mmCIF file of C-alpha atoms (C1' of nucleotides) in Angstrom:
data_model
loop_
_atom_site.group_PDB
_atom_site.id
_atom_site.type_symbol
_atom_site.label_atom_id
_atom_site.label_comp_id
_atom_site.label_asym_id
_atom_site.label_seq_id
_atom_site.Cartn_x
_atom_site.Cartn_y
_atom_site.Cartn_z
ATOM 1 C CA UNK A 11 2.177 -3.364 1.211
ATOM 2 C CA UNK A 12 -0.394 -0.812 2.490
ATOM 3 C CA UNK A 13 0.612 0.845 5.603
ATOM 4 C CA UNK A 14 -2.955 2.539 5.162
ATOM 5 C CA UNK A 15 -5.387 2.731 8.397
ATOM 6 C CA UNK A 16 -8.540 4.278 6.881
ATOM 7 C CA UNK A 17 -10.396 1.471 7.526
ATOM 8 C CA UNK A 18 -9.482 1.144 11.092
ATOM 9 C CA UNK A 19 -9.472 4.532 12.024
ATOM 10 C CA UNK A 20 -13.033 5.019 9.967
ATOM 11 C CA UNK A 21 -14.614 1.934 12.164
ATOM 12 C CA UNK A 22 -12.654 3.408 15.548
ATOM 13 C CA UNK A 23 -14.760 6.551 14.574
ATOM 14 C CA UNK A 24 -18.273 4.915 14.075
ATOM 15 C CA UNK A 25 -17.799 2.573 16.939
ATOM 16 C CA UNK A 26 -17.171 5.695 19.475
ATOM 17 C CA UNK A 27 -19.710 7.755 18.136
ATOM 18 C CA UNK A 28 -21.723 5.103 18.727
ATOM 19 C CA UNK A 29 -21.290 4.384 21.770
ATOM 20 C CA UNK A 30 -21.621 7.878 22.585
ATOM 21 C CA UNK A 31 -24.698 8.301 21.694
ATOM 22 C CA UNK A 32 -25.839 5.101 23.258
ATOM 23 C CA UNK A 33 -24.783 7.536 26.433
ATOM 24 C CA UNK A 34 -27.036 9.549 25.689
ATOM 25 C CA UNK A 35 -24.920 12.380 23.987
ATOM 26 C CA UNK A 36 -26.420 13.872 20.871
ATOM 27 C CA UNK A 37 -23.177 14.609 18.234
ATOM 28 C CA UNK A 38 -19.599 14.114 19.276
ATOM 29 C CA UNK A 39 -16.773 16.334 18.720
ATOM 30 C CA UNK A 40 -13.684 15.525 15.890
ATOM 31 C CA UNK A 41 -11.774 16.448 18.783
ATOM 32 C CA UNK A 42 -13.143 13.730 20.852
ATOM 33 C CA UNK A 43 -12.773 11.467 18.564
ATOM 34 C CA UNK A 44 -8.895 12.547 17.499
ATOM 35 C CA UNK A 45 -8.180 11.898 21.368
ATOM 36 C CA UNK A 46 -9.023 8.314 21.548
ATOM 37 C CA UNK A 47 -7.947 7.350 18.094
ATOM 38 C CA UNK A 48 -4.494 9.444 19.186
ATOM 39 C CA UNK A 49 -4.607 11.289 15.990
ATOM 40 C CA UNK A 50 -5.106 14.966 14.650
ATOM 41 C CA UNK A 51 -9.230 16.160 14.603
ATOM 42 C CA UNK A 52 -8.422 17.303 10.799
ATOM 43 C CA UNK A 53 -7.908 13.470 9.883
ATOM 44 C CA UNK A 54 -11.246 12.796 11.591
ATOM 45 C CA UNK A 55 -12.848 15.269 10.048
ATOM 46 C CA UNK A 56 -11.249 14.163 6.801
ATOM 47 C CA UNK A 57 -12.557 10.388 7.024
ATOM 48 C CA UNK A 58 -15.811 11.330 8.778
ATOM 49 C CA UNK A 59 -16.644 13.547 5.546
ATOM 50 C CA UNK A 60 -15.721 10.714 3.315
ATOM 51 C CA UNK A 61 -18.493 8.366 5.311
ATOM 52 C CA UNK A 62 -21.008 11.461 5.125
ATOM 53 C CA UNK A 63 -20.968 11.503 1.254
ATOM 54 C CA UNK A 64 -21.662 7.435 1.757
ATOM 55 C CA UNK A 65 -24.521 8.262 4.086
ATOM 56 C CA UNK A 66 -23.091 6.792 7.197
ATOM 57 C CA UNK A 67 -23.267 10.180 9.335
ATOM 58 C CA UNK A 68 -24.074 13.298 9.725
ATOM 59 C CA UNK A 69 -23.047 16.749 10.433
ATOM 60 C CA UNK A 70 -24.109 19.753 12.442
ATOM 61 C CA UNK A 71 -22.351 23.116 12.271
ATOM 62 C CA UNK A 72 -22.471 26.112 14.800
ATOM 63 C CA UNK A 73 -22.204 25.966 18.688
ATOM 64 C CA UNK A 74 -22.831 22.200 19.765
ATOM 65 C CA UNK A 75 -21.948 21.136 16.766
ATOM 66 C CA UNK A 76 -20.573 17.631 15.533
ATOM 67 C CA UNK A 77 -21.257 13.901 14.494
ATOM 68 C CA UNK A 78 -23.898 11.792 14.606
ATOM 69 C CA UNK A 79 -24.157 8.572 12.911
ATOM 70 C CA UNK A 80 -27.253 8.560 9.828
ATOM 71 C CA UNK A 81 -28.117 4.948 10.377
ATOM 72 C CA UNK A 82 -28.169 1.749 13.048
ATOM 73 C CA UNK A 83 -24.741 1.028 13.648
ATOM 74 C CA UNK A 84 -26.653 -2.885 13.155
ATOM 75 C CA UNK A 85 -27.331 -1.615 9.576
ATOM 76 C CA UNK A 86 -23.573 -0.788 8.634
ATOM 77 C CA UNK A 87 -21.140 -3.119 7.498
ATOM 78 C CA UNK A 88 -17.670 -3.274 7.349
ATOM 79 C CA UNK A 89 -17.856 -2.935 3.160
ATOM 80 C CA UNK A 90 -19.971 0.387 3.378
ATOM 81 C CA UNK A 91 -16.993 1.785 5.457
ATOM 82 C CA UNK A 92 -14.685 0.518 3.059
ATOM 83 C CA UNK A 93 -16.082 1.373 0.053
ATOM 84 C CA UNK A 94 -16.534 4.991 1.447
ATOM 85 C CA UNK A 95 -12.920 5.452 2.824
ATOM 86 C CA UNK A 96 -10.868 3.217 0.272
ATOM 87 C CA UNK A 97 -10.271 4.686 -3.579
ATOM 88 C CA UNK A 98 -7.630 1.792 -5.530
ATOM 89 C CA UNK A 99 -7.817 -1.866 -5.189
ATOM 90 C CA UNK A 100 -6.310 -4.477 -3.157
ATOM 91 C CA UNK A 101 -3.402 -5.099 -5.741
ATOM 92 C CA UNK A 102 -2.261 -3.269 -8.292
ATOM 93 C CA UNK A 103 -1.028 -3.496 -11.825
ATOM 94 C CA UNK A 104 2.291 -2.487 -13.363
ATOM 95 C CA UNK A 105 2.348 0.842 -13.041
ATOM 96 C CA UNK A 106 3.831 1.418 -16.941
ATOM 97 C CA UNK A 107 2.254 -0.976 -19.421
ATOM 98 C CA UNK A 108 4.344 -3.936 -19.773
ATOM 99 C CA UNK A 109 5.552 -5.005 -23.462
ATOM 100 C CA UNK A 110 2.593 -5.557 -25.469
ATOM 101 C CA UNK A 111 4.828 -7.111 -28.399
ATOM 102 C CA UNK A 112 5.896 -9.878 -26.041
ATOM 103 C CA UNK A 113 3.408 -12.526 -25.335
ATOM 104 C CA UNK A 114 3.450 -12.709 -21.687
ATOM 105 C CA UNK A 115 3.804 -8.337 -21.121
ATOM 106 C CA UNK A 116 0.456 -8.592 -23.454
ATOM 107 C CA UNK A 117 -1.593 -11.369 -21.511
ATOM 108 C CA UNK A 118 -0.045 -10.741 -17.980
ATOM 109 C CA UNK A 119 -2.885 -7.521 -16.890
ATOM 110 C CA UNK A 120 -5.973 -9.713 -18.340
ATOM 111 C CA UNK A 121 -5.134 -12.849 -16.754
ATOM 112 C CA UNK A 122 -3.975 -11.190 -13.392
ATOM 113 C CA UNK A 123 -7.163 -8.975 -13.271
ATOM 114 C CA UNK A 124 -9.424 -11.727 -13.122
ATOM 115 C CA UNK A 125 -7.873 -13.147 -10.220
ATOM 116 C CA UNK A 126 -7.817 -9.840 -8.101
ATOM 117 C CA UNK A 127 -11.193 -9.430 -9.535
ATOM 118 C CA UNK A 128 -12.651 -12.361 -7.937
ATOM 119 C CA UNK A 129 -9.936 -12.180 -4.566
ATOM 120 C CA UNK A 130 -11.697 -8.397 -3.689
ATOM 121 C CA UNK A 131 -14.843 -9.928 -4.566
ATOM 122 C CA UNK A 132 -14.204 -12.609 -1.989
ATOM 123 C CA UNK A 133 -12.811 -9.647 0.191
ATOM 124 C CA UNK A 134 -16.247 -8.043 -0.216
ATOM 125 C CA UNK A 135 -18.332 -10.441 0.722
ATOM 126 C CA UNK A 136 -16.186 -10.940 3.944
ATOM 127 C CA UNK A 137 -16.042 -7.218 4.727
ATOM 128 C CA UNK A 138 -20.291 -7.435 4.355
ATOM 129 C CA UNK A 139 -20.685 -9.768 6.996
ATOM 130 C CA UNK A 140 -19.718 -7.640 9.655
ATOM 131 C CA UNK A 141 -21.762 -4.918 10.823
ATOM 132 C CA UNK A 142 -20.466 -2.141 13.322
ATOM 133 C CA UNK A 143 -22.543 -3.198 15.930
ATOM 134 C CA UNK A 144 -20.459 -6.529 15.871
ATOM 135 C CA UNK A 145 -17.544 -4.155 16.215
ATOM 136 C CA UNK A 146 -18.560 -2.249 18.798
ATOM 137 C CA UNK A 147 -19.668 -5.685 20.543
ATOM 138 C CA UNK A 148 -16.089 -6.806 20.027
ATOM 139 C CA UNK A 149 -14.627 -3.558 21.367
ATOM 140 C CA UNK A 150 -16.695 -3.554 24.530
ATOM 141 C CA UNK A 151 -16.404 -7.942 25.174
ATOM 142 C CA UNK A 152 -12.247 -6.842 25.200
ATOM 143 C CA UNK A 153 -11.037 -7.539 28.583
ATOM 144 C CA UNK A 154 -9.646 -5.064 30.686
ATOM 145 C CA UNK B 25 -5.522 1.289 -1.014
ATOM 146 C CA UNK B 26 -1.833 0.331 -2.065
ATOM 147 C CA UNK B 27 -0.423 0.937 -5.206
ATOM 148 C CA UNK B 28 1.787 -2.221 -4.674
ATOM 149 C CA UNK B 29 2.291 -4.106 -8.154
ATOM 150 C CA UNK B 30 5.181 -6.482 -6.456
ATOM 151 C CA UNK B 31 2.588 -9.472 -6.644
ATOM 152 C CA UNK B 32 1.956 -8.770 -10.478
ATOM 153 C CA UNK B 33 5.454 -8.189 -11.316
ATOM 154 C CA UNK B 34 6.367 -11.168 -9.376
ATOM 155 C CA UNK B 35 3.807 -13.812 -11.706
ATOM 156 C CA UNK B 36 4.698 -11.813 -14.869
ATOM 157 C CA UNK B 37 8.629 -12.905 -13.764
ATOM 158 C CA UNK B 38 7.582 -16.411 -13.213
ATOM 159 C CA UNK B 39 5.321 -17.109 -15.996
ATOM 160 C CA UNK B 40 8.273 -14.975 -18.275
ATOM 161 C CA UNK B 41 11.121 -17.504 -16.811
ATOM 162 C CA UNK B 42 8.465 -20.452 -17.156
ATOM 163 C CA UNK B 43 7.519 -19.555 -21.117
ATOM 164 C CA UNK B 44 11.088 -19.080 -22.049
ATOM 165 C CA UNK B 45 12.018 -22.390 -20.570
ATOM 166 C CA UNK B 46 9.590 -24.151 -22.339
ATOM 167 C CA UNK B 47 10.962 -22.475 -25.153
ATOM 168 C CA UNK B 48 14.351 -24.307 -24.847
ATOM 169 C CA UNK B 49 16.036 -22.039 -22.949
ATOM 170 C CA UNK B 50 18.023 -22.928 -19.830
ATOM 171 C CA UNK B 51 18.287 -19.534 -18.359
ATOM 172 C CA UNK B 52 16.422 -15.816 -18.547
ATOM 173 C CA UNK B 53 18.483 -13.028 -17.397
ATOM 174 C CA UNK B 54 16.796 -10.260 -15.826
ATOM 175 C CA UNK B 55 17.466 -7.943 -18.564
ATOM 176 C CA UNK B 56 14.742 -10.031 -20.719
ATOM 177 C CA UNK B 57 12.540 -9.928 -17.958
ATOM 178 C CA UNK B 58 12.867 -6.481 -17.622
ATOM 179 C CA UNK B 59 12.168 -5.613 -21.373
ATOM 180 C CA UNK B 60 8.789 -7.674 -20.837
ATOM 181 C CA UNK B 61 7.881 -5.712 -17.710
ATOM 182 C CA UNK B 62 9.074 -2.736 -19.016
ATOM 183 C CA UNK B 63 11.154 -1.822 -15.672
ATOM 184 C CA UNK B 64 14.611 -1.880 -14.566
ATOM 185 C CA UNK B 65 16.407 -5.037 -14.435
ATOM 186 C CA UNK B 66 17.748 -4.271 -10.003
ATOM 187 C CA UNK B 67 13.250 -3.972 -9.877
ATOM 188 C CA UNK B 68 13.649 -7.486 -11.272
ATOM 189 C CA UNK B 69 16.529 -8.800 -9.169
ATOM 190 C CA UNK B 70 15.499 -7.470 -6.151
ATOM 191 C CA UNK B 71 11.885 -9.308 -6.381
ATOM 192 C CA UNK B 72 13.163 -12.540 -8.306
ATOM 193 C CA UNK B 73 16.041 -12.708 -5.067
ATOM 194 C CA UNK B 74 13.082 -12.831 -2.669
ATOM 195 C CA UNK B 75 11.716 -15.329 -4.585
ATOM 196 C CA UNK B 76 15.211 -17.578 -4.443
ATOM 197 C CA UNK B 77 14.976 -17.021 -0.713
ATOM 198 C CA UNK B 78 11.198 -19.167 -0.643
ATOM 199 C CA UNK B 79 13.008 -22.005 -3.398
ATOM 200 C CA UNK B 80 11.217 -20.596 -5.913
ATOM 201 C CA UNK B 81 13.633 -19.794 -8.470
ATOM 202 C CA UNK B 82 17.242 -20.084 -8.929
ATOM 203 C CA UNK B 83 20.023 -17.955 -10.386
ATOM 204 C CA UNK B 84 23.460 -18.596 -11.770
ATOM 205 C CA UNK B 85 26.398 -15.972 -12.363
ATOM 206 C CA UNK B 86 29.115 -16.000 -14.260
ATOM 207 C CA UNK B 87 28.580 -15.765 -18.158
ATOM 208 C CA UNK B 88 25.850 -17.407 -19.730
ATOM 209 C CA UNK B 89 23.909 -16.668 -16.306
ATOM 210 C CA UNK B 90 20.300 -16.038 -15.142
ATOM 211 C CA UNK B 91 17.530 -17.083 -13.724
ATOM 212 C CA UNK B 92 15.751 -20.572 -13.985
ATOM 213 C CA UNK B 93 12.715 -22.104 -11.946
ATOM 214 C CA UNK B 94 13.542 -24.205 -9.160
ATOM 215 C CA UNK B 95 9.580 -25.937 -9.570
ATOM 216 C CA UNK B 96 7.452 -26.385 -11.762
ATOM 217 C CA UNK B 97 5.097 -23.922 -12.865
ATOM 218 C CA UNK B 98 2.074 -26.084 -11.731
ATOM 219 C CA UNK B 99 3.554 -26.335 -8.072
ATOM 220 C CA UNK B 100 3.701 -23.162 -7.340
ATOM 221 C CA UNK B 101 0.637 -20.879 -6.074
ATOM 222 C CA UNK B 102 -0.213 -17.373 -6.017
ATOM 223 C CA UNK B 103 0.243 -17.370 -2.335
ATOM 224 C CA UNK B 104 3.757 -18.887 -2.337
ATOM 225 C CA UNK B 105 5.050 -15.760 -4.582
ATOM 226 C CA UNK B 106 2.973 -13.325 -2.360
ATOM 227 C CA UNK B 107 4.108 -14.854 0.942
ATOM 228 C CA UNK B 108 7.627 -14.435 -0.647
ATOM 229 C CA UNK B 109 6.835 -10.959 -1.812
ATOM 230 C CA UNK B 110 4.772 -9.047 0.528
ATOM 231 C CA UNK B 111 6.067 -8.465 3.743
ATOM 232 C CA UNK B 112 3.235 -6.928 5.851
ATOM 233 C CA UNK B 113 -0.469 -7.343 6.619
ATOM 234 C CA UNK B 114 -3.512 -6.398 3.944
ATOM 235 C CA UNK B 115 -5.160 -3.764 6.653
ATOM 236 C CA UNK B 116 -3.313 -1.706 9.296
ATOM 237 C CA UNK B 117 -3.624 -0.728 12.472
ATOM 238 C CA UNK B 118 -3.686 2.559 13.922
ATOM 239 C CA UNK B 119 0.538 4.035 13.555
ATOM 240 C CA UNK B 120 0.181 5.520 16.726
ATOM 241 C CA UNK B 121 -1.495 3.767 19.976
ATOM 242 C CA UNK B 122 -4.562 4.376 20.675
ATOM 243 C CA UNK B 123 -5.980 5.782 24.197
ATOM 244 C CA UNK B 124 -5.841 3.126 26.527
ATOM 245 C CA UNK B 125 -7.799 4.752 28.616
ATOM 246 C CA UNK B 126 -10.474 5.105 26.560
ATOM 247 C CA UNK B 127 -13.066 1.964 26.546
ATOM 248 C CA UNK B 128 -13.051 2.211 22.275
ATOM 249 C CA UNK B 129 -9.639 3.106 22.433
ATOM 250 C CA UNK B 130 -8.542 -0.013 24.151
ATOM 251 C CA UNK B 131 -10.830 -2.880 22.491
ATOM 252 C CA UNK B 132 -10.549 -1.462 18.972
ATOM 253 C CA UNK B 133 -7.238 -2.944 18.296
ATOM 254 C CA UNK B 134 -7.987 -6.608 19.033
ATOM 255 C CA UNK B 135 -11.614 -6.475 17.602
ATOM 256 C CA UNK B 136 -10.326 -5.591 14.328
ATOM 257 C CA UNK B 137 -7.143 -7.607 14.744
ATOM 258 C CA UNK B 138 -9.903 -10.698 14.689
ATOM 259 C CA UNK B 139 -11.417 -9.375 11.192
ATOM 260 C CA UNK B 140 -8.640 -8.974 9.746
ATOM 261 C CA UNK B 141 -7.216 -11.967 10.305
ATOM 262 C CA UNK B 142 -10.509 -13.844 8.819
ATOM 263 C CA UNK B 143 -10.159 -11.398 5.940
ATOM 264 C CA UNK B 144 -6.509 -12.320 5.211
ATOM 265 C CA UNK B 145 -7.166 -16.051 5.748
ATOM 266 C CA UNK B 146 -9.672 -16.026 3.050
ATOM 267 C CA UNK B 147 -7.347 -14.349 0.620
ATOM 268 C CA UNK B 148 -4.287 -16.777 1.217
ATOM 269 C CA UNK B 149 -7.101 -19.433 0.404
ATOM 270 C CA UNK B 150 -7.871 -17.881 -2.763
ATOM 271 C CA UNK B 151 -4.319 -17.147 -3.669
ATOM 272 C CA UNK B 152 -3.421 -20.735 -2.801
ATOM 273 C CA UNK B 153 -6.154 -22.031 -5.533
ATOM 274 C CA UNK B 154 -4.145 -20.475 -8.116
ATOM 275 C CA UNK B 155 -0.871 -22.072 -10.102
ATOM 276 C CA UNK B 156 1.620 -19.979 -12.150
ATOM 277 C CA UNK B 157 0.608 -22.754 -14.272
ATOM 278 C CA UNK B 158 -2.873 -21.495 -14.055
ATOM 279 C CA UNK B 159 -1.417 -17.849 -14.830
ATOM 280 C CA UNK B 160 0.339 -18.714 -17.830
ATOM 281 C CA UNK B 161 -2.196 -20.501 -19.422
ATOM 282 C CA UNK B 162 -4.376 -17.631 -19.178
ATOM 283 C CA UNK B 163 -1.802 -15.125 -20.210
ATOM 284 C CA UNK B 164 -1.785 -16.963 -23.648
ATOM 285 C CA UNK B 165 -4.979 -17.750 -23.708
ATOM 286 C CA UNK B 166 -5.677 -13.538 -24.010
ATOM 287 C CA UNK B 167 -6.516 -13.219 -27.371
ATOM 288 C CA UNK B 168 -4.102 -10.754 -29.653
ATOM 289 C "C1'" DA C 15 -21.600 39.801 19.183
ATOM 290 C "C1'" DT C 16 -19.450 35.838 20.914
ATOM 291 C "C1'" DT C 17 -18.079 31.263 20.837
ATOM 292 C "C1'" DG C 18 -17.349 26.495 19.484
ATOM 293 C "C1'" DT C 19 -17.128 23.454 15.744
ATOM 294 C "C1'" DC C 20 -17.144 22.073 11.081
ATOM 295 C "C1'" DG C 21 -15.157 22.635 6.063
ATOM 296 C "C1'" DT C 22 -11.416 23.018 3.514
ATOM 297 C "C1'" DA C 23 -7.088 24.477 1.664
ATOM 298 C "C1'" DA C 24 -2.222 24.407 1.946
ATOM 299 C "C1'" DC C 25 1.808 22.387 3.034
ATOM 300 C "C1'" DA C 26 5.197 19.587 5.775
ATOM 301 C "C1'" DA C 27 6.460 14.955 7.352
ATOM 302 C "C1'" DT C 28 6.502 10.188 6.824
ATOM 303 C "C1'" DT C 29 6.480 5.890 4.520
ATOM 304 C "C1'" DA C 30 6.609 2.439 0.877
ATOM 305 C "C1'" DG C 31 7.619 1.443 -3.433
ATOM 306 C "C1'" DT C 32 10.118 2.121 -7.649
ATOM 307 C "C1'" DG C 33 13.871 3.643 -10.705
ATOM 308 C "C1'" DT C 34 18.798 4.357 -11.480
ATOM 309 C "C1'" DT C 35 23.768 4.138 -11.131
ATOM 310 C "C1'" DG C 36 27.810 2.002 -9.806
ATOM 311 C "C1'" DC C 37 30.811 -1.557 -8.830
ATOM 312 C "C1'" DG C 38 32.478 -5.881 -6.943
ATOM 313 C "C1'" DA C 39 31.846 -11.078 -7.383
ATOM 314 C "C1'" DC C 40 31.533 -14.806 -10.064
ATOM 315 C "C1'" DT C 41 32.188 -18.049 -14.025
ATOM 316 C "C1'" DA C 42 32.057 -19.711 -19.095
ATOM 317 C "C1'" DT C 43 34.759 -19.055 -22.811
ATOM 318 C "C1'" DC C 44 38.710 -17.781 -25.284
ATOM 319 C "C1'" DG D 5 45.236 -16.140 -17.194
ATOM 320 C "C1'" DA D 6 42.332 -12.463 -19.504
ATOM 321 C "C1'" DT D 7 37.848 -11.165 -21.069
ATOM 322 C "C1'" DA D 8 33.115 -10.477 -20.942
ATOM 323 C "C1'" DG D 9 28.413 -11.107 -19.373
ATOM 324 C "C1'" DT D 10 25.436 -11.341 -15.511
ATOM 325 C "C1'" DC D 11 24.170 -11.445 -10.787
ATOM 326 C "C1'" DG D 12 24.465 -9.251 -5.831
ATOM 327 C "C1'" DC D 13 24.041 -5.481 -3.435
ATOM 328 C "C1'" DA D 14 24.513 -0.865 -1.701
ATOM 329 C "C1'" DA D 15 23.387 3.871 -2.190
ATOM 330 C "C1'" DC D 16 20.529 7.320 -3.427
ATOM 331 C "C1'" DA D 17 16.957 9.940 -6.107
ATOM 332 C "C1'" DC D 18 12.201 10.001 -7.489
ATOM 333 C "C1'" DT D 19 7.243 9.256 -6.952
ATOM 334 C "C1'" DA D 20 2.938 8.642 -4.787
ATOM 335 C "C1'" DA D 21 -0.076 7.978 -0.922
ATOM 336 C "C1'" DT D 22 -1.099 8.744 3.667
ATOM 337 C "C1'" DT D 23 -0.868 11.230 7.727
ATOM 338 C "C1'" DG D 24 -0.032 15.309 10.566
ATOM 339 C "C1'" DT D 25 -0.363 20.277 11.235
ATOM 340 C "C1'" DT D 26 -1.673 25.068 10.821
ATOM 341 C "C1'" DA D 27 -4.711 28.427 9.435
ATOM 342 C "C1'" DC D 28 -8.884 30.576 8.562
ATOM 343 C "C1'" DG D 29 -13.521 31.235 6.839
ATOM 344 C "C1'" DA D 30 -18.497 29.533 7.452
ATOM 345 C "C1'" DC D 31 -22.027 28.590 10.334
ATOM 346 C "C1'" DA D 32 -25.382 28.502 14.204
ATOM 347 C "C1'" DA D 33 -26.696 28.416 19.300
ATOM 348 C "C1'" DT D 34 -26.636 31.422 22.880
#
DNA sequence: ATTGTCGTAACAATTAGTGTTGCGACTATC
DNA sequence: GATAGTCGCAACACTAATTGTTACGACAAT
């Protein structure tokens, strides 16, 4: 399956620049944020531009430059992050198109779409319920 | 997200083995199967073995051998042949730890541990609402 | 002018899945 | 028994996606 973090990493971003803020800081760094996800500030940068196009945050360039989030971390959900950071769906088709003069290679993509169809739209749905601020209220309720 | 058809391949196998049967047939060899899903027949054994292992399906050797269900089509769900079939979870973690040390750092991991697992619960639900039965009456229900 | 940070390209490294070949094991049939 | 068809499985190449890394230009506060 998906060894694919996006998601994780994307919320671990939002939730710390967040919090950040909440501090009292104004934009934080890719580098920062790199350090406490333990990852390289390019892939920050990389996912953080990717919830930028969505609207999530925003940018500054220059000296003192960085991230700040665009909206309420209360008015983000999980799917907005999702749908900004993840491209395919859940499952996937045969990647060469099965036998089309056999009955079951023709019917098998039809009949299998509408069930993934309606599994990501259940996936959806639970992805919209929870906003970043729930996140972040998880994160910070996490015993030391 | 992942370009993982192993759950697709897996029903087109079953409902393949299941038509055939009805057809009069005591055994499909992977070969056949193959031809249908347009792949190699190992793609096939590999997958339909995994499914022996969760008494899904059976296989003989010898001439005259192949595969045959071990249940009927209307006993088994969607989520039997993906808990057969896909080994890990739908969302990953971070590959490399996270700083401890760091208060987002050390409470993301469990926070979104908890979503996920709601998340995946609600998709083995859906998958377990669904019968290869189910699957093969849609597959020739798609009109030609 | 200097400096710190983003923006982005390029490419290596890693991982998972898929495709392919080869060959031994097994068994129905002759 | 010998033959032939099919599975079982190992080994390895190929592909695609993600992640990690380096490099460097663009930009703006000072």
């Amino acid at each position: 399956m998906s060894a694919n973090s996006r998601l994780t990493i994307a919320a671990h971003a939002l939730a710390w620049i967040g919090l950040y803020q909440r501090q009292g800081h104004e934009v934080a760094t890719s580098e920062q944020i790199a350090a406490s996800a333990n990852t390289n500030p390019v892939v920050i940068r990389r996912l953080l531009g990717e919830l930028r196009r969505s609207g999530l945050v925003e940018s500054r360039r220059g000296v003192g430059a960085g991230w700040s989030l665009a909206r309420e971390l209360g008015s983000m959900t999980l799917l907005d992050v999702y749908e900004a950071v993840e491209p395919g769906p859940l499952f996937a088709m045969h990647r060469t198109t099965p036998d089309q003069g056999c009955v079951v290679g023709h019917g098998i993509q039809p009949a299998m779409q509408d069930i993934y169809e309606g599994i990501e739209e259940t996936v959806r749905h639970e992805l919209a319920r929870v906003t970043l601020e729930d996140v972040l209220r998880n994160v910070l309720a996490t015993p030391r």
